[in-house]
XYZ file of N, CA, C and O in Angstrom:
360
model
N -3.479 -45.292 64.737
C -3.001 -45.641 63.417
C -2.364 -44.406 62.785
O -2.961 -43.333 62.741
N -1.137 -44.556 62.295
C -0.428 -43.434 61.673
C -0.895 -43.221 60.247
O -1.032 -44.173 59.480
N -1.116 -41.970 59.914
C -1.485 -41.625 58.542
C -0.220 -41.286 57.773
O 0.698 -40.683 58.317
N -0.191 -41.660 56.526
C 0.933 -41.286 55.670
C 0.822 -39.804 55.353
O -0.273 -39.278 55.191
N 1.971 -39.124 55.244
C 1.912 -37.697 54.920
C 1.490 -37.495 53.464
O 1.653 -38.384 52.626
N 0.946 -36.317 53.175
C 0.627 -36.009 51.781
C 1.931 -35.824 51.005
O 3.021 -35.776 51.589
N 1.826 -35.718 49.699
C 3.018 -35.663 48.844
C 3.908 -34.466 49.157
O 5.136 -34.583 49.192
N 3.307 -33.321 49.414
C 4.084 -32.120 49.717
C 4.857 -32.293 51.016
O 6.056 -31.996 51.083
N 4.212 -32.806 52.036
C 4.870 -33.022 53.328
C 5.969 -34.070 53.197
O 7.051 -33.916 53.778
N 5.710 -35.126 52.428
C 6.715 -36.169 52.224
C 7.962 -35.590 51.554
O 9.094 -35.893 51.962
N 7.769 -34.729 50.545
C 8.916 -34.118 49.858
C 9.660 -33.181 50.805
O 10.894 -33.186 50.842
N 8.922 -32.398 51.577
C 9.567 -31.492 52.540
C 10.371 -32.283 53.568
O 11.496 -31.903 53.907
N 9.833 -33.381 54.044
C 10.542 -34.225 55.007
C 11.810 -34.810 54.406
O 12.852 -34.859 55.069
N 11.723 -35.265 53.160
C 12.896 -35.808 52.477
C 13.979 -34.745 52.345
O 15.154 -34.997 52.638
N 13.599 -33.550 51.940
C 14.561 -32.451 51.790
C 15.229 -32.141 53.127
O 16.465 -31.994 53.186
N 14.460 -32.075 54.188
C 15.020 -31.784 55.515
C 15.992 -32.879 55.944
O 17.092 -32.592 56.435
N 15.618 -34.130 55.743
C 16.494 -35.247 56.123
C 17.809 -35.197 55.364
O 18.879 -35.392 55.950
N 17.747 -34.944 54.067
C 18.965 -34.908 53.248
C 19.826 -33.714 53.637
O 21.048 -33.847 53.786
N 19.218 -32.555 53.828
C 19.984 -31.357 54.222
C 20.693 -31.577 55.569
O 21.796 -31.089 55.777
N 20.064 -32.318 56.482
C 20.669 -32.581 57.779
C 21.752 -33.661 57.718
O 22.656 -33.673 58.546
N 21.646 -34.567 56.751
C 22.559 -35.709 56.679
C 23.796 -35.448 55.816
O 24.894 -35.880 56.159
N 23.628 -34.751 54.704
C 24.737 -34.554 53.767
C 25.595 -33.368 54.191
O 25.086 -32.374 54.698
N 26.906 -33.435 53.941
C 27.831 -32.366 54.360
C 27.887 -31.204 53.366
O 28.926 -30.925 52.777
N 26.780 -30.495 53.186
C 26.744 -29.392 52.224
C 27.606 -28.209 52.655
O 28.106 -27.476 51.813
N 27.780 -28.007 53.949
C 28.503 -26.840 54.440
C 29.962 -27.113 54.775
O 30.636 -26.247 55.328
N 30.442 -28.305 54.437
C 31.844 -28.644 54.699
C 32.706 -27.971 53.633
O 32.361 -27.976 52.450
N 33.838 -27.370 54.038
C 34.716 -26.732 53.053
C 35.185 -27.726 51.984
O 35.360 -28.914 52.262
N 35.368 -27.212 50.772
C 35.761 -28.057 49.644
C 37.043 -28.837 49.940
O 37.197 -29.988 49.526
N 37.964 -28.238 50.661
C 39.227 -28.905 50.980
C 38.994 -30.179 51.792
O 39.758 -31.134 51.674
N 37.937 -30.203 52.592
C 37.632 -31.391 53.390
C 36.834 -32.423 52.606
O 36.751 -33.574 53.020
N 36.212 -32.010 51.512
C 35.435 -32.931 50.685
C 36.344 -33.633 49.684
O 36.276 -34.835 49.506
N 37.189 -32.865 49.041
C 38.079 -33.421 48.015
C 39.367 -33.898 48.679
O 40.220 -33.100 49.046
N 39.475 -35.198 48.840
C 40.663 -35.780 49.448
C 41.703 -36.121 48.385
O 41.606 -35.730 47.222
N 42.693 -36.886 48.807
C 43.758 -37.287 47.892
C 43.228 -38.261 46.854
O 43.511 -38.141 45.673
N 42.453 -39.231 47.294
C 41.899 -40.192 46.337
C 40.383 -40.248 46.507
O 39.881 -40.726 47.513
N 39.692 -39.719 45.536
C 38.229 -39.712 45.570
C 37.704 -40.924 44.820
O 38.252 -41.322 43.800
N 36.627 -41.484 45.319
C 35.925 -42.562 44.625
C 34.631 -41.938 44.124
O 33.714 -41.706 44.894
N 34.584 -41.627 42.845
C 33.496 -40.798 42.346
C 33.771 -39.405 42.874
O 34.494 -39.255 43.837
N 33.266 -38.387 42.315
C 33.585 -37.037 42.783
C 32.526 -36.587 43.790
O 31.415 -36.204 43.399
N 32.846 -36.633 45.096
C 31.837 -36.258 46.086
C 31.371 -34.816 45.943
O 30.212 -34.509 46.217
N 32.256 -33.935 45.480
C 31.861 -32.536 45.296
C 30.764 -32.434 44.239
O 29.752 -31.757 44.442
N 30.935 -33.136 43.139
C 29.918 -33.102 42.077
C 28.639 -33.807 42.512
O 27.540 -33.365 42.164
N 28.775 -34.884 43.278
C 27.589 -35.574 43.779
C 26.770 -34.641 44.665
O 25.546 -34.576 44.544
N 27.451 -33.911 45.537
C 26.754 -32.953 46.413
C 26.111 -31.835 45.601
O 25.007 -31.385 45.915
N 26.795 -31.384 44.545
C 26.233 -30.324 43.698
C 24.961 -30.791 43.005
O 23.989 -30.037 42.910
N 24.961 -32.035 42.529
C 23.775 -32.587 41.860
C 22.596 -32.616 42.826
O 21.491 -32.171 42.504
N 22.839 -33.138 44.023
C 21.760 -33.232 45.013
C 21.295 -31.843 45.436
O 20.095 -31.581 45.535
N 22.239 -30.934 45.681
C 21.874 -29.579 46.105
C 21.017 -28.895 45.042
O 20.031 -28.232 45.371
N 21.355 -29.075 43.788
C 20.574 -28.498 42.692
C 19.149 -29.042 42.701
O 18.179 -28.284 42.570
N 19.021 -30.346 42.857
C 17.687 -30.968 42.897
C 16.882 -30.472 44.103
O 15.699 -30.176 43.988
N 17.544 -30.394 45.259
C 16.844 -29.937 46.459
C 16.393 -28.486 46.322
O 15.257 -28.150 46.670
N 17.278 -27.644 45.808
C 16.914 -26.231 45.603
C 15.746 -26.109 44.633
O 14.829 -25.310 44.848
N 15.782 -26.897 43.562
C 14.707 -26.886 42.574
C 13.374 -27.246 43.234
O 12.360 -26.566 43.029
N 13.393 -28.281 44.076
C 12.153 -28.686 44.729
C 11.719 -27.704 45.807
O 10.520 -27.498 46.015
N 12.657 -27.076 46.471
C 12.284 -26.059 47.458
C 11.560 -24.899 46.782
O 10.566 -24.388 47.300
N 12.029 -24.511 45.601
C 11.377 -23.444 44.837
C 9.987 -23.893 44.375
O 9.005 -23.156 44.511
N 9.919 -25.118 43.847
C 8.628 -25.634 43.384
C 7.620 -25.709 44.530
O 6.453 -25.326 44.369
N 8.066 -26.220 45.675
C 7.153 -26.316 46.823
C 6.714 -24.934 47.286
O 5.572 -24.749 47.700
N 7.629 -23.966 47.202
C 7.283 -22.580 47.546
C 6.261 -21.986 46.599
O 5.530 -21.061 46.960
N 6.204 -22.525 45.378
C 5.230 -22.071 44.382
C 4.006 -22.985 44.331
O 3.281 -23.008 43.339
N 3.810 -23.761 45.386
C 2.647 -24.638 45.542
C 2.536 -25.735 44.487
O 1.434 -26.182 44.156
N 3.679 -26.199 43.957
C 3.670 -27.341 43.050
C 3.614 -28.598 43.912
O 4.393 -28.755 44.855
N 2.693 -29.489 43.621
C 2.545 -30.730 44.375
C 3.338 -31.824 43.653
O 3.070 -32.123 42.490
N 4.327 -32.411 44.341
C 5.127 -33.454 43.687
C 4.316 -34.735 43.510
O 3.434 -35.052 44.305
N 4.645 -35.451 42.445
C 4.032 -36.750 42.207
C 4.841 -37.801 42.963
O 6.014 -37.582 43.289
N 4.217 -38.922 43.242
C 4.891 -39.985 43.975
C 6.184 -40.409 43.282
O 7.207 -40.628 43.930
N 6.163 -40.494 41.956
C 7.354 -40.875 41.200
C 8.495 -39.882 41.366
O 9.676 -40.264 41.380
N 8.173 -38.606 41.489
C 9.200 -37.577 41.669
C 9.845 -37.680 43.049
O 11.062 -37.522 43.195
N 9.031 -37.984 44.056
C 9.566 -38.173 45.407
C 10.475 -39.404 45.417
O 11.574 -39.378 45.965
N 10.005 -40.451 44.784
C 10.769 -41.694 44.711
C 12.097 -41.493 43.980
O 13.142 -41.982 44.408
N 12.059 -40.755 42.874
C 13.273 -40.507 42.086
C 14.293 -39.713 42.887
O 15.483 -40.037 42.910
N 13.825 -38.679 43.591
C 14.734 -37.882 44.417
C 15.295 -38.728 45.555
O 16.483 -38.650 45.866
N 14.453 -39.549 46.162
C 14.910 -40.433 47.233
C 15.972 -41.404 46.748
O 16.975 -41.644 47.423
N 15.768 -41.949 45.554
C 16.735 -42.891 44.984
C 18.054 -42.187 44.669
O 19.137 -42.718 44.941
N 17.974 -40.986 44.105
C 19.178 -40.209 43.821
C 19.957 -39.972 45.112
O 21.173 -40.198 45.169
N 19.263 -39.549 46.160
C 19.922 -39.251 47.434
C 20.524 -40.513 48.050
O 21.619 -40.467 48.614
N 19.827 -41.621 47.919
C 20.342 -42.890 48.450
C 21.637 -43.279 47.734
O 22.619 -43.678 48.376
N 21.659 -43.141 46.421
C 22.860 -43.486 45.652
C 24.010 -42.530 45.945
O 25.160 -42.951 46.070
N 23.719 -41.242 46.065
C 24.755 -40.260 46.384
C 25.286 -40.512 47.788
O 26.497 -40.438 48.025
N 24.406 -40.851 48.711
C 24.844 -41.139 50.086
C 25.829 -42.305 50.099
O 26.806 -42.291 50.843
N 25.571 -43.296 49.276
C 26.477 -44.435 49.176
C 27.867 -43.975 48.723
O 28.885 -44.396 49.261
N 27.909 -43.072 47.742
C 29.180 -42.523 47.282
C 29.865 -41.682 48.351
O 31.089 -41.741 48.510
N 29.092 -40.915 49.089
C 29.667 -40.100 50.167
C 30.214 -40.987 51.284
O 31.251 -40.682 51.880
N 29.526 -42.093 51.536
C 29.987 -43.018 52.570
C 31.319 -43.647 52.158
O 32.216 -43.801 52.985
N 31.448 -44.003 50.879
C 32.716 -44.587 50.392
C 33.873 -43.612 50.580
O 35.007 -44.034 50.761
N 33.586 -42.335 50.517
C 34.608 -41.320 50.681
C 34.750 -40.846 52.134
O 35.486 -39.905 52.417
N 33.998 -41.461 53.043
C 34.107 -41.147 54.458
C 33.493 -39.823 54.874
O 33.852 -39.266 55.899
N 32.526 -39.326 54.084
C 31.915 -38.040 54.390
C 30.629 -38.163 55.204
O 30.169 -37.178 55.786
N 30.030 -39.337 55.220
C 28.883 -39.624 56.073
C 29.104 -40.984 56.718
O 29.890 -41.789 56.233
N 28.415 -41.208 57.826
C 28.577 -42.496 58.521
C 27.567 -43.496 58.056
O 26.519 -43.226 57.603
């Protein structure tokens, strides 16, 4: 029987998944196309800011609440949808 991860591990896993999936290291010229649907550059900046904030908090032994993990997951899901519309993720 699989055990669910604790809140800290769940947040760390979410951060790792998002960092691996989103094109944070792609040059700006490749992100900003001729016609953007929503601004993918700003969407990535919002997510990167949230991820950095949580990486710092986790480094300072702050334990995230379930609602905070859920909120970050929802933000990333919505941003991913915008990135997909712009052809930046599959």
